[in-house]
Amino acid sequence: MPIDMPLEKLKEYKGINPKPADFDAYWERGLAEISQIQPRVKVFETGIVSRTAEICDLVYDSVGGAKVRAQYLRRKDLRGKAPVVLLFHGYEAMHREYFDKLAFVNEGFIVLAMDCRGQNGKSTDPLPAERSTGTGHIIRGLDEEDPDCLYFRNVYLDTVQLVRVAKQLPNADTQNIFVKGASQGGGLAVACAALCGKDIRKIAPSIVFLSDFKRVFEMDMMRDAYGELKTYIRDRAPVCGDEERIWNRLGYIDIHNLAPRVTAEVLWGLGMIDTVCPPSTQFAAFNQIGAKKEMIIYSNHGHEALLPFFSDRVLNFFNM
């Protein structure tokens, strides 16, 4: 794929997906709803043995009666307050190995790694079905009259509830909560920071998904993670004539509309030949952020791990 815009234009581009007129009221209503739900945290042993870390799972209550599970790791010798890092995974996935969280644990962080409801992990999505579906989440709820039925609306509120859980953990330094994620996880990092405000100190999203949906459509790039949206529009818009309604409804969960609310400091990683989440869609959100921010651009990388050195940059970023 060629670069979708020259870098000079990318640095100015702010997105084309519409923002619903009641966008702010929509999210204030969601935040009011989650504030009334007690997380009722339960912690479970995993049976995973480590010389240095306590390795557990925890489950908490969230919107719609969902039971959201997260991996929970901390040092065995932890004394006093410790920073917390929240980790969010990619689309159609789950958090798999506990082992890959130990680098943060050994740096002294408490780690919470959330499984998205109804994907391939252990978090349930009872709105309306508890079984995992793997894909189809972008379009879930688009046909409902109530925009509160949008799947990602509830996942974003799950991240807000996770922050509340983090702040209640023993030894948590509530002034130092950090967020990291790639692809879907990067989009969730932005949404979490946008909705949690000053509760989040820094975020490190990369190869970010869930931004500027209409731009993806106009570039004819609706494949891979966006493939379900292409199928939906082909099947629904020609028959119903409701393409404008679709973009407006998706605007509620488009992170480029949420990005102006971010107050956390940002370190963003991007591959310039990303064919899954095109660079312009990511810049659409990045350019809306008014907080201190930095974009690390990998000129010859696509939708993949940004190697070498991005994780090293994140470690320095969180420790400074």
Coordinates of C-alpha atoms in Angstrom, one line a residue:
M1 CA 0.0 0.0 0.0
P2 CA 1.4 3.5 -0.8
I3 CA 1.4 6.1 1.9
D4 CA -2.2 7.2 2.1
M5 CA -1.2 10.9 2.5
P6 CA 2.1 12.8 2.5
L7 CA 3.4 13.1 6.1
E8 CA 2.9 16.9 6.0
K9 CA -0.9 16.3 5.4
L10 CA -1.1 13.5 7.9
K11 CA 0.1 15.9 10.6
E12 CA -2.8 18.1 9.8
Y13 CA -5.6 15.6 9.1
K14 CA -8.3 15.4 11.8
G15 CA -10.8 12.9 10.4
I16 CA -14.0 12.8 8.5
N17 CA -16.3 10.4 10.4
P18 CA -19.1 12.5 11.8
K19 CA -19.6 13.2 15.5
P20 CA -23.2 12.8 16.7
A21 CA -24.8 16.0 18.0
D22 CA -25.4 14.4 21.4
F23 CA -21.9 12.8 21.6
D24 CA -20.9 14.5 24.9
A25 CA -24.3 13.8 26.5
Y26 CA -24.1 10.2 25.3
W27 CA -20.8 9.6 27.1
E28 CA -21.7 11.5 30.2
R29 CA -24.7 9.3 30.5
G30 CA -22.5 6.2 30.1
L31 CA -20.1 7.4 32.8
A32 CA -23.0 8.1 35.1
E33 CA -24.2 4.5 34.5
I34 CA -20.8 2.9 35.3
S35 CA -20.4 5.0 38.4
Q36 CA -23.4 3.4 39.9
I37 CA -22.2 -0.2 39.3
Q38 CA -20.1 -1.6 42.1
P39 CA -17.3 -3.7 40.7
R40 CA -17.5 -6.4 43.4
V41 CA -14.0 -7.7 42.6
K42 CA -13.2 -11.4 43.1
V43 CA -9.6 -12.6 42.9
F44 CA -8.7 -16.2 41.8
E45 CA -5.5 -18.2 42.0
T46 CA -4.2 -19.4 38.6
G47 CA -1.8 -22.1 39.6
I48 CA 1.0 -20.4 37.6
V49 CA 4.2 -20.5 39.7
S50 CA 6.7 -17.6 39.7
R51 CA 9.7 -16.9 41.8
T52 CA 9.0 -13.2 41.9
A53 CA 5.3 -12.6 41.1
E54 CA 1.9 -13.3 42.5
I55 CA -0.1 -14.4 39.4
C56 CA -3.9 -14.2 39.7
D57 CA -7.0 -13.5 37.8
L58 CA -9.7 -11.1 39.0
V59 CA -13.3 -10.6 37.9
Y60 CA -15.4 -7.5 38.2
D61 CA -18.9 -6.4 37.4
S62 CA -19.6 -4.0 34.6
V63 CA -22.4 -2.6 32.5
G64 CA -25.3 -4.9 31.6
G65 CA -24.3 -7.5 34.1
A66 CA -21.1 -8.4 32.4
K67 CA -18.4 -10.3 34.3
V68 CA -15.1 -8.9 33.1
R69 CA -11.9 -10.9 33.8
A70 CA -8.4 -9.5 33.9
Q71 CA -5.0 -11.0 34.6
Y72 CA -3.6 -9.5 37.9
L73 CA 0.1 -9.7 38.6
R74 CA 2.2 -8.0 41.3
R75 CA 5.6 -8.6 42.9
K76 CA 5.6 -11.0 45.9
D77 CA 7.9 -8.6 47.8
L78 CA 5.8 -5.5 47.1
R79 CA 5.8 -3.0 49.9
G80 CA 4.4 0.5 49.8
K81 CA 2.8 2.0 46.7
A82 CA 3.4 0.8 43.2
P83 CA 2.4 2.2 39.8
V84 CA -0.3 0.3 37.8
V85 CA -0.2 -0.5 34.1
L86 CA -3.4 -1.5 32.3
L87 CA -3.0 -3.7 29.2
F88 CA -5.5 -4.1 26.4
H89 CA -5.3 -6.7 23.7
G90 CA -6.0 -6.8 19.9
Y91 CA -9.2 -7.6 18.1
E92 CA -10.7 -11.1 18.1
A93 CA -8.2 -12.0 20.8
M94 CA -7.6 -12.4 24.5
H95 CA -4.7 -12.0 26.9
R96 CA -2.9 -15.3 26.7
E97 CA 0.5 -15.8 28.5
Y98 CA 1.0 -14.5 32.0
F99 CA 4.7 -14.8 31.3
D100 CA 4.8 -11.8 28.9
K101 CA 3.5 -9.5 31.7
L102 CA 6.5 -10.3 34.0
A103 CA 8.8 -7.6 32.5
F104 CA 6.4 -4.9 33.9
V105 CA 6.0 -6.8 37.2
N106 CA 9.7 -7.0 37.7
E107 CA 10.0 -3.3 37.1
G108 CA 7.7 -2.9 40.1
F109 CA 4.4 -2.3 38.3
I110 CA 1.1 -3.9 39.3
V111 CA -0.4 -5.3 36.1
L112 CA -4.0 -5.6 35.0
A113 CA -4.6 -7.1 31.6
M114 CA -8.3 -7.0 30.6
D115 CA -10.0 -9.6 28.4
C116 CA -12.6 -7.8 26.2
R117 CA -16.1 -9.1 26.8
G118 CA -17.5 -11.6 24.4
Q119 CA -14.3 -12.0 22.3
N120 CA -12.0 -15.1 22.8
G121 CA -11.2 -14.7 26.5
K122 CA -13.1 -15.4 29.7
S123 CA -15.1 -12.1 30.0
T124 CA -18.8 -12.6 29.3
D125 CA -21.1 -10.3 27.3
P126 CA -24.7 -10.8 28.3
L127 CA -26.0 -8.1 26.0
P128 CA -27.7 -10.2 24.7
A129 CA -25.6 -13.4 24.6
E130 CA -22.8 -14.7 26.8
R131 CA -21.0 -16.8 24.3
S132 CA -17.9 -15.5 22.5
T133 CA -18.3 -14.6 18.8
G134 CA -14.7 -13.7 17.8
T135 CA -15.7 -11.1 15.2
G136 CA -18.6 -8.9 14.3
H137 CA -18.2 -6.5 17.2
I138 CA -17.9 -3.2 15.3
I139 CA -21.4 -3.7 13.8
R140 CA -22.9 -5.2 16.9
G141 CA -25.8 -2.9 18.0
L142 CA -25.9 -0.8 14.8
D143 CA -29.4 -2.0 14.0
E144 CA -30.8 -1.2 17.4
E145 CA -32.8 1.9 18.0
D146 CA -30.8 2.7 21.2
P147 CA -27.1 3.6 20.6
D148 CA -26.4 2.4 24.1
C149 CA -26.5 -1.1 22.5
L150 CA -23.2 -0.6 20.6
Y151 CA -20.8 -3.2 21.7
F152 CA -17.8 -1.0 21.9
R153 CA -19.7 1.5 24.1
N154 CA -19.8 -1.1 26.7
V155 CA -16.2 -2.2 26.2
Y156 CA -15.0 1.4 26.7
L157 CA -17.0 1.5 29.9
D158 CA -15.4 -1.8 31.0
T159 CA -12.0 0.0 30.8
V160 CA -13.4 2.8 33.0
Q161 CA -14.5 0.2 35.5
L162 CA -11.1 -1.4 35.3
V163 CA -9.5 2.0 36.4
R164 CA -11.9 2.1 39.3
V165 CA -10.8 -1.5 40.2
A166 CA -7.1 -0.5 39.9
K167 CA -7.5 2.4 42.2
Q168 CA -8.9 0.1 44.9
L169 CA -6.1 -2.5 44.8
P170 CA -3.8 -2.8 47.8
N171 CA -0.6 -0.9 47.2
A172 CA -1.8 0.8 44.1
D173 CA -0.3 4.2 43.5
T174 CA -3.4 6.0 42.2
Q175 CA -1.4 8.9 40.9
N176 CA 0.5 6.7 38.5
I177 CA -1.8 4.6 36.3
F178 CA -0.5 3.9 32.8
V179 CA -2.2 2.2 29.8
K180 CA -0.7 0.3 26.9
G181 CA -2.3 -1.5 24.0
A182 CA -1.9 -2.3 20.3
S183 CA -4.5 -2.3 17.5
Q184 CA -7.8 -2.8 19.3
G185 CA -5.9 -2.4 22.5
G186 CA -4.5 0.9 21.2
G187 CA -8.0 2.2 20.5
L188 CA -9.1 1.1 24.0
A189 CA -6.1 2.9 25.5
V190 CA -7.2 6.1 23.9
A191 CA -10.9 5.6 24.9
C192 CA -9.9 4.7 28.5
A193 CA -7.8 7.9 28.8
A194 CA -10.5 10.0 27.2
L195 CA -13.2 8.8 29.6
C196 CA -11.1 8.6 32.7
G197 CA -9.4 12.0 32.5
K198 CA -6.8 12.8 35.1
D199 CA -7.0 9.2 36.6
I200 CA -4.6 8.2 33.8
R201 CA -1.1 9.6 33.8
K202 CA 0.3 8.2 30.5
I203 CA -0.8 6.0 27.6
A204 CA 1.2 4.1 24.9
P205 CA -1.1 3.1 22.1
S206 CA 0.3 1.6 18.8
I207 CA -1.0 0.6 15.4
V208 CA -4.4 1.9 16.6
F209 CA -7.8 0.5 15.6
L210 CA -11.3 2.0 15.9
S211 CA -10.6 5.4 14.4
D212 CA -12.2 7.4 11.5
F213 CA -14.4 4.6 10.2
K214 CA -15.6 6.6 7.2
R215 CA -12.0 7.2 6.1
V216 CA -11.4 3.5 6.0
F217 CA -14.5 3.1 3.8
E218 CA -13.5 5.8 1.4
M219 CA -10.0 4.3 1.0
D220 CA -11.6 0.9 0.2
M221 CA -9.6 -0.5 3.0
M222 CA -12.4 -2.4 4.8
R223 CA -10.8 -5.8 5.2
D224 CA -9.1 -7.8 7.9
A225 CA -10.4 -6.3 11.2
Y226 CA -12.7 -3.9 9.3
G227 CA -14.1 -6.6 7.0
E228 CA -17.3 -7.0 8.9
L229 CA -18.1 -3.3 8.3
K230 CA -17.7 -3.8 4.5
T231 CA -20.1 -6.7 4.5
Y232 CA -22.6 -4.8 6.7
I233 CA -22.6 -1.7 4.5
R234 CA -22.8 -3.7 1.2
D235 CA -25.8 -5.6 2.6
R236 CA -27.6 -2.8 4.4
A237 CA -26.9 0.6 2.9
P238 CA -28.0 -0.1 -0.7
V239 CA -31.3 -1.5 0.6
C240 CA -32.0 0.9 3.4
G241 CA -30.3 4.0 2.1
D242 CA -29.0 4.5 5.6
E243 CA -25.2 5.0 5.0
E244 CA -25.4 8.4 6.7
R245 CA -27.1 6.8 9.7
I246 CA -24.3 4.2 9.9
W247 CA -21.5 6.7 10.0
N248 CA -23.3 8.9 12.6
R249 CA -24.0 5.9 14.8
L250 CA -20.4 4.7 14.5
G251 CA -19.4 8.2 15.5
Y252 CA -20.3 7.4 19.1
I253 CA -17.5 4.8 19.3
D254 CA -15.0 6.4 16.9
I255 CA -11.9 7.3 19.0
H256 CA -11.0 10.3 16.9
N257 CA -14.2 11.8 18.4
L258 CA -13.1 10.8 21.9
A259 CA -9.5 11.9 21.5
P260 CA -10.0 15.6 22.4
R261 CA -10.9 14.5 25.9
V262 CA -7.5 12.9 26.5
T263 CA -5.4 14.7 29.2
A264 CA -2.8 11.9 29.7
E265 CA 0.6 12.2 28.1
V266 CA 0.8 10.1 25.0
L267 CA 3.5 8.0 23.2
W268 CA 2.0 6.7 20.0
G269 CA 3.6 4.1 17.7
L270 CA 2.6 3.9 14.0
G271 CA 3.6 1.9 10.9
M272 CA 3.5 4.0 7.8
I273 CA 2.5 1.1 5.5
D274 CA -0.2 -0.2 7.8
T275 CA -2.9 -1.8 5.6
V276 CA -5.2 -2.7 8.4
C277 CA -5.4 0.6 10.3
P278 CA -4.3 3.2 7.7
P279 CA -2.0 5.9 9.0
S280 CA -4.5 8.7 8.3
T281 CA -7.1 7.1 10.5
Q282 CA -4.6 7.0 13.3
F283 CA -3.4 10.6 12.8
A284 CA -7.1 11.6 12.8
A285 CA -7.2 10.7 16.5
F286 CA -3.6 11.7 17.4
N287 CA -4.1 15.2 16.0
Q288 CA -7.2 15.7 18.1
I289 CA -5.3 15.2 21.3
G290 CA -4.3 18.5 23.1
A291 CA -2.2 16.9 25.8
K292 CA 1.6 16.4 25.6
K293 CA 2.2 13.8 22.9
E294 CA 4.8 12.2 20.6
M295 CA 4.4 10.0 17.5
I296 CA 7.0 7.4 16.8
I297 CA 6.8 6.6 13.1
Y298 CA 8.1 3.3 11.6
S299 CA 8.5 4.1 7.9
N300 CA 8.7 0.5 6.7
H301 CA 6.4 -1.2 9.2
G302 CA 2.8 -2.3 8.7
H303 CA 0.2 -3.6 11.2
E304 CA 2.7 -5.5 13.3
A305 CA 4.9 -5.3 16.3
L306 CA 7.0 -2.2 16.1
L307 CA 10.4 -3.7 16.4
P308 CA 13.0 -2.8 17.4
F309 CA 12.8 -0.4 20.3
F310 CA 9.2 0.7 20.7
S311 CA 8.8 -1.4 23.9
D312 CA 12.0 0.1 25.2
R313 CA 10.7 3.6 24.5
V314 CA 7.5 2.7 26.4
L315 CA 9.4 1.5 29.4
N316 CA 11.4 4.7 29.6
F317 CA 8.2 6.7 29.0
F318 CA 6.4 5.0 31.9
N319 CA 9.4 5.3 34.2
M320 CA 10.1 9.0 33.6

